[in-house]
Short mmCIF file of C-alpha atoms in Angstrom, two decimals:
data_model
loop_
_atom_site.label_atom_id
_atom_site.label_comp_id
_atom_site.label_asym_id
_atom_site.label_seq_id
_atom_site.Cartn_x
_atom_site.Cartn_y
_atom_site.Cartn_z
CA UNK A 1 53.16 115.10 112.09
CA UNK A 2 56.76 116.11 112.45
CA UNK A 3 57.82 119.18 113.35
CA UNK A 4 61.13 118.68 111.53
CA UNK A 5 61.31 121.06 108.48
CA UNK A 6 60.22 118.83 105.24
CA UNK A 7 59.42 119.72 101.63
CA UNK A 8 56.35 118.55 99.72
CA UNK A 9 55.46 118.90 96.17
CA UNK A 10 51.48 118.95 95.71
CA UNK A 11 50.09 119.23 92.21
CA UNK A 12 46.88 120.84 91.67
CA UNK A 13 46.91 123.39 94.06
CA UNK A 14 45.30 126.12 93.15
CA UNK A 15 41.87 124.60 94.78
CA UNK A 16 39.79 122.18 96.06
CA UNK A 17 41.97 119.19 97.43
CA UNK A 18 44.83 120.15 96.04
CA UNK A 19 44.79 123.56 98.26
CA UNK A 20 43.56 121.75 101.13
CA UNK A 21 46.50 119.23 101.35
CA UNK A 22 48.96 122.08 100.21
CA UNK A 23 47.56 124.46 103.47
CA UNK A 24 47.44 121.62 105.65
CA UNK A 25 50.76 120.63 105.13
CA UNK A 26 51.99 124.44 105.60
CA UNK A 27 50.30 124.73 108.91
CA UNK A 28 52.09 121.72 109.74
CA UNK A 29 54.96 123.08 109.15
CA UNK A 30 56.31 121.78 105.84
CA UNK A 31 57.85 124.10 103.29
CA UNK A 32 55.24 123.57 99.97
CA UNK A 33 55.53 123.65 96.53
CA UNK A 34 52.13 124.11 94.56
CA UNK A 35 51.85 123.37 91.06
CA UNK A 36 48.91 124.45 88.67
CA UNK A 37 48.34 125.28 85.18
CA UNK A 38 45.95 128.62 86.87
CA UNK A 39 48.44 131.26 87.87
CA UNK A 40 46.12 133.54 89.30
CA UNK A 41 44.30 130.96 91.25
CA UNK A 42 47.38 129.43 92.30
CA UNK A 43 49.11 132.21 94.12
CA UNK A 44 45.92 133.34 96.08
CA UNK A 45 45.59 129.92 96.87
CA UNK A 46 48.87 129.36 98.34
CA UNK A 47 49.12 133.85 99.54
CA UNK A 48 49.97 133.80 103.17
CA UNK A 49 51.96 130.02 103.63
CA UNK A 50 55.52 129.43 103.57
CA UNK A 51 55.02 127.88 99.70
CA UNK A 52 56.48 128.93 96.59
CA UNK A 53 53.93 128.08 93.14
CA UNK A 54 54.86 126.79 90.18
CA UNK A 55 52.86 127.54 86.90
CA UNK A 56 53.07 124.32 84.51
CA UNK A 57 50.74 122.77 82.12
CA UNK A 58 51.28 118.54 83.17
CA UNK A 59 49.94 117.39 79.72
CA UNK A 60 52.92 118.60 78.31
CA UNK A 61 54.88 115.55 78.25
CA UNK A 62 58.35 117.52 79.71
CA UNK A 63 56.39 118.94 82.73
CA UNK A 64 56.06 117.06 85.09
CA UNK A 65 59.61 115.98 85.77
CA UNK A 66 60.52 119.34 84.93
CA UNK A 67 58.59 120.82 87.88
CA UNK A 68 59.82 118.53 89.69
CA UNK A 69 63.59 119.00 89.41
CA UNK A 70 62.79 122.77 90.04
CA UNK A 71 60.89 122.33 93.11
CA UNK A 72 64.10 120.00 94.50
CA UNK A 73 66.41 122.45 93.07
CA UNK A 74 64.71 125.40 94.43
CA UNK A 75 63.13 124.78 97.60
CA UNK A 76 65.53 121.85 98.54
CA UNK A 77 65.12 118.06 98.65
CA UNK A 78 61.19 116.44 98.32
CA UNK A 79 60.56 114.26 100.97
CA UNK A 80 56.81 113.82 99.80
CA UNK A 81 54.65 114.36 96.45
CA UNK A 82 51.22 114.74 96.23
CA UNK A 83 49.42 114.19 92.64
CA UNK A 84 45.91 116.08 92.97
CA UNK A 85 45.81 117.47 89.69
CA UNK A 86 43.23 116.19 87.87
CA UNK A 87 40.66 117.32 85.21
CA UNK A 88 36.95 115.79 85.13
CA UNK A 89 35.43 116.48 81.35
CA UNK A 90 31.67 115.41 80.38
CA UNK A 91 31.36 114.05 77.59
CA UNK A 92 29.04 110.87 76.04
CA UNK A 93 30.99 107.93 75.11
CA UNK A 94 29.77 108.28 71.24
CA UNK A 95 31.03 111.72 71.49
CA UNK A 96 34.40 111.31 73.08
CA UNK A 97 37.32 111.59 70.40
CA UNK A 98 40.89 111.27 70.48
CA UNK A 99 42.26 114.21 71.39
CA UNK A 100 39.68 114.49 74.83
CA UNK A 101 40.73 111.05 75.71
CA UNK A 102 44.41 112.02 75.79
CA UNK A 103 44.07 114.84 77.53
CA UNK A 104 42.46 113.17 80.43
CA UNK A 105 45.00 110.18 80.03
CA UNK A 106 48.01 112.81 79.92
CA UNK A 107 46.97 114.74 83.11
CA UNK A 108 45.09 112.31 85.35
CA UNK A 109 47.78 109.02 84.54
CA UNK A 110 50.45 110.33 82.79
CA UNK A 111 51.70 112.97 84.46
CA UNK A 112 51.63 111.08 87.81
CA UNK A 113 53.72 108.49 86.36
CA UNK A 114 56.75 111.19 85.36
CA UNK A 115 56.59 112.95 88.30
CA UNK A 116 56.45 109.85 90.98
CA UNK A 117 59.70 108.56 88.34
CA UNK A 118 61.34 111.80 88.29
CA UNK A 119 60.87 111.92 92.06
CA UNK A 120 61.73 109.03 92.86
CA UNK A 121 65.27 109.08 90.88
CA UNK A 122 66.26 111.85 92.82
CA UNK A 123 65.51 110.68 95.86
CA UNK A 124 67.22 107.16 95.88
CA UNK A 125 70.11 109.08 93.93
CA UNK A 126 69.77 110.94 97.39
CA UNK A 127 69.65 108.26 99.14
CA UNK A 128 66.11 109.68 100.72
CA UNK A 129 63.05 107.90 101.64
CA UNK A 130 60.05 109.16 100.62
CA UNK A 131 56.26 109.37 99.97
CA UNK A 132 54.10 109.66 97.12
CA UNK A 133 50.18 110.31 97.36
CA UNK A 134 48.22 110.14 94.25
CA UNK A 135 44.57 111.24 94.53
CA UNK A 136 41.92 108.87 92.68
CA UNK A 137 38.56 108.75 92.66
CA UNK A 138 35.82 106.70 93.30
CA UNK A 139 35.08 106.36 89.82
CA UNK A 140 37.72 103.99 89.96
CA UNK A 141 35.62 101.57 90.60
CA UNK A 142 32.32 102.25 89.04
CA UNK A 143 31.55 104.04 85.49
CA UNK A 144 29.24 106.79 85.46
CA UNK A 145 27.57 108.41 82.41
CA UNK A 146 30.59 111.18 80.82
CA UNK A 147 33.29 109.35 82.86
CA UNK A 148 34.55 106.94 80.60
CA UNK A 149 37.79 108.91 80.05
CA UNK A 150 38.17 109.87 83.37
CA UNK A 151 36.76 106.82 85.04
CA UNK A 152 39.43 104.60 83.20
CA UNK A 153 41.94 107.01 83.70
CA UNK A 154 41.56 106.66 87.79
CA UNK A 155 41.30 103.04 87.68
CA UNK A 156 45.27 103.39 85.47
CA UNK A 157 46.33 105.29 88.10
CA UNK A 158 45.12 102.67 91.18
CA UNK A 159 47.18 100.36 89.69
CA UNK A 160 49.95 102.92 88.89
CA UNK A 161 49.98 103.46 92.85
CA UNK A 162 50.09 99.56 93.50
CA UNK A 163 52.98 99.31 90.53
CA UNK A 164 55.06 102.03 91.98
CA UNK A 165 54.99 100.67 95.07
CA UNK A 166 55.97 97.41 94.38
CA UNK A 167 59.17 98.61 92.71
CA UNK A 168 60.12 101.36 94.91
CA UNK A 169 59.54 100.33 98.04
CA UNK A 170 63.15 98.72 98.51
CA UNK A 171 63.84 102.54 97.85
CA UNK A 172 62.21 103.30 101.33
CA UNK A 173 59.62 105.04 98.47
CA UNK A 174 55.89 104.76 99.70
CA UNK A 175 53.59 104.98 96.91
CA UNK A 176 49.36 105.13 98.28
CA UNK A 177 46.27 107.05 96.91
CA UNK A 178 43.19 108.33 98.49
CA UNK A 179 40.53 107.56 96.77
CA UNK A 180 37.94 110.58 97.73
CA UNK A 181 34.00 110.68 97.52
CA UNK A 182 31.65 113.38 96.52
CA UNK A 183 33.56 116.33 97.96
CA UNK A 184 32.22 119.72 97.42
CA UNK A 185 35.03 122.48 95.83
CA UNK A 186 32.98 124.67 93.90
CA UNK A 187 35.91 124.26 90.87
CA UNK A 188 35.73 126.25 87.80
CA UNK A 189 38.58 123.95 86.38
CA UNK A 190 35.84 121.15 87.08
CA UNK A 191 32.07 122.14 87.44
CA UNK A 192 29.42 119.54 87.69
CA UNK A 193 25.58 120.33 88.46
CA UNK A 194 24.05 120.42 92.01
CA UNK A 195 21.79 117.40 89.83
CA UNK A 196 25.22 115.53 89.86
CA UNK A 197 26.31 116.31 93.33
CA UNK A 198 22.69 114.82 94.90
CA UNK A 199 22.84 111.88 92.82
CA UNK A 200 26.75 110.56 93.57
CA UNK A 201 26.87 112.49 97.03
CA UNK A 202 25.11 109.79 98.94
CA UNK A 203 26.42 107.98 101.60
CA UNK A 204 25.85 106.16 105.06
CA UNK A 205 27.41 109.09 106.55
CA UNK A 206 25.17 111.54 105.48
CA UNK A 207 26.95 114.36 104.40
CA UNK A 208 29.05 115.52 101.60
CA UNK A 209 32.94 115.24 101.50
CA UNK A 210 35.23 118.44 102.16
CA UNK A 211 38.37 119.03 100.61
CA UNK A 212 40.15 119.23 104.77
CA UNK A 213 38.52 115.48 104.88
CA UNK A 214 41.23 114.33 101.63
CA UNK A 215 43.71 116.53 103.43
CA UNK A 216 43.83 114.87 106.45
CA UNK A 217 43.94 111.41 105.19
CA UNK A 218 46.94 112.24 102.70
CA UNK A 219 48.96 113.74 105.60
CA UNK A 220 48.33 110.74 107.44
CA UNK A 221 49.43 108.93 104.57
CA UNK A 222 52.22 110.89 104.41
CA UNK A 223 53.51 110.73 108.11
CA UNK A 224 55.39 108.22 110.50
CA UNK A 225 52.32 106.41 112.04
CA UNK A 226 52.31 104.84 108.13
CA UNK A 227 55.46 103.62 107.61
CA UNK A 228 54.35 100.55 107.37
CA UNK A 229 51.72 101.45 104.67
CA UNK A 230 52.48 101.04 101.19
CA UNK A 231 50.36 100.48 97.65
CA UNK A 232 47.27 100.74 99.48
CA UNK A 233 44.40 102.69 98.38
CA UNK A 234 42.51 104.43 100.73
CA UNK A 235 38.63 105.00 100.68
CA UNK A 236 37.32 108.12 102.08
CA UNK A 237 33.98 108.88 101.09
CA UNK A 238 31.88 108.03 103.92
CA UNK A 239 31.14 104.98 103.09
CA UNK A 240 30.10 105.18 99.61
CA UNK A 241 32.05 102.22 98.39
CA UNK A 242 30.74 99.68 101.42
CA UNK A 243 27.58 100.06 99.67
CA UNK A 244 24.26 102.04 99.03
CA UNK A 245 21.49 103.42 101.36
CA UNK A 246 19.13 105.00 98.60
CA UNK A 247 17.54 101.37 97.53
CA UNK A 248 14.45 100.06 99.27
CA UNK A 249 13.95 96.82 101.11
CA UNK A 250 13.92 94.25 98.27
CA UNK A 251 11.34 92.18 100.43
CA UNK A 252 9.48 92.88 103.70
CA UNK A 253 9.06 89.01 104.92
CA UNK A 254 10.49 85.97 104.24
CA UNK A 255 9.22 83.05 101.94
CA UNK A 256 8.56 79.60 102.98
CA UNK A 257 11.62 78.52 101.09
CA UNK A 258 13.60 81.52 103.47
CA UNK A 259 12.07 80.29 106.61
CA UNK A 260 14.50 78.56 108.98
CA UNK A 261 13.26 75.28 109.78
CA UNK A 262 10.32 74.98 107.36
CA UNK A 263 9.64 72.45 105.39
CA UNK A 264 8.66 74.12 101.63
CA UNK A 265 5.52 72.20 101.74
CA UNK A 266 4.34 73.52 105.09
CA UNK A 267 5.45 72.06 107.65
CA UNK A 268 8.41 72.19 109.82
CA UNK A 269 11.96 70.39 109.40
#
């Protein structure tokens, strides 16, 4: 990374990813900005780095591009923003009603959507280039029991990412998303069962993710050795989306039919 002083905005940072990307971009050097709707959380998060916090509920459809016109205005110009807020409710399909759906919509999609605009008008009114990271999910791509709000609202904001990129990229905007796996943060905003964690935690890489892992792949993300890296989405979640390891051989041996060079009715070809 740069050792050039630079500002980034990174939503959800009281803890978990969000606090990981927010202290690894401080001990790079970066001036932060952490947002979260948790004061108390937030400022021991974020106690001890050269960031300033920001207490905002981003379902409320004025926040997010009110935070961040503050954080501009405040700590100077954003050259980066970092969406990691996110909220993960259970609930069955047959029980999910309006007002839970919405919620998850307005945090997870919507809010990303006003603050990459709201960013991004300031910076090309700037004339800045920039970088946006939104943080997905995995369950992007594959529906889960209790996820249908939140799974549909991370495969919206894939294509948000791809969108946003398409259109600002003449900017000199950048517009990715990390897409994490199972990664252990122990969240009271977001609790799930050590039952859940076993069962979506498996990968060929054998252990669960940590929030440093999503860290280092959004600074990466963020820095000059991707320039050239734009609406991509980027899988890190040790290999849980190449494929499974938990299912059996389907088949020890091969049939006749299988057999190279074997005629079906016993004899060879």
């Amino acid at each position: 990374m740069t050792t050039e002083s630079r500002h980034v905005l990174v939503t959800g940072a009281a803890s978990g990813i969000g606090a990981a990307v927010a202290a690894g971009f401080a001990a790079d050097g970066w001036t932060v900005t952490g947002v979260d709707l948790r004061e108390a959380p937030l400022r021991a998060s974020l106690e001890g780095l050269a960031a300033t916090p920001i207490v905002a509920d981003l379902a409320e459809p004025d926040a997010p591009e009110r935070v961040v016109r503050r954080a501009w205005e405040s700590g100077g110009p954003l050259d980066a923003l970092v969406n990691a807020a996110g909220i993960y409710p259970a609930r069955a399909f047959l029980d999910l009603d309006a007002a839970l759906w919405d919620r998850v919509q307005a945090v997870n999609v919507r809010a990303p959507m006003l603050a990459v605009r709201a960013y991004a008008a300031l910076a090309v009114a700037a004339g800045r280039p920039g970088s946006v990271v939104n943080i997905s999910s995995g369950a992007a791509l594959r529906a889960r029991p209790g996820a249908a709000h939140y799974s549909t609202s991370k495969a919206a904001l894939e294509m948000l990412t791809k969108a946003a990129a398409v259109e600002l990229g003449g900017a000199g905007i950048r517009v990715n998303a990390v897409s994490p796996g199972f990664v252990t943060v122990d969240s009271a905003a977001n609790p799930v069962t050590e039952e859940y964690a076993a069962a979506v935690s498996v990968n060929p890489l054998g252990r669960r993710g940590r929030p440093g892992d999503i860290a280092a792949a959004v600074r990466w993300l963020v820095s000059p050795a991707a320039e050239w890296v734009t609406g991509t989405i980027l899988r890190v979640d040790g290999g849980a989306s190449a494929g499974t390891t938990t299912l059996p051989t389907h088949w020890p041996e091969l049939t006749d039919v299988q057999t190279p060079g074997l005629d079906p009715e016993g004899g060879h070809l």
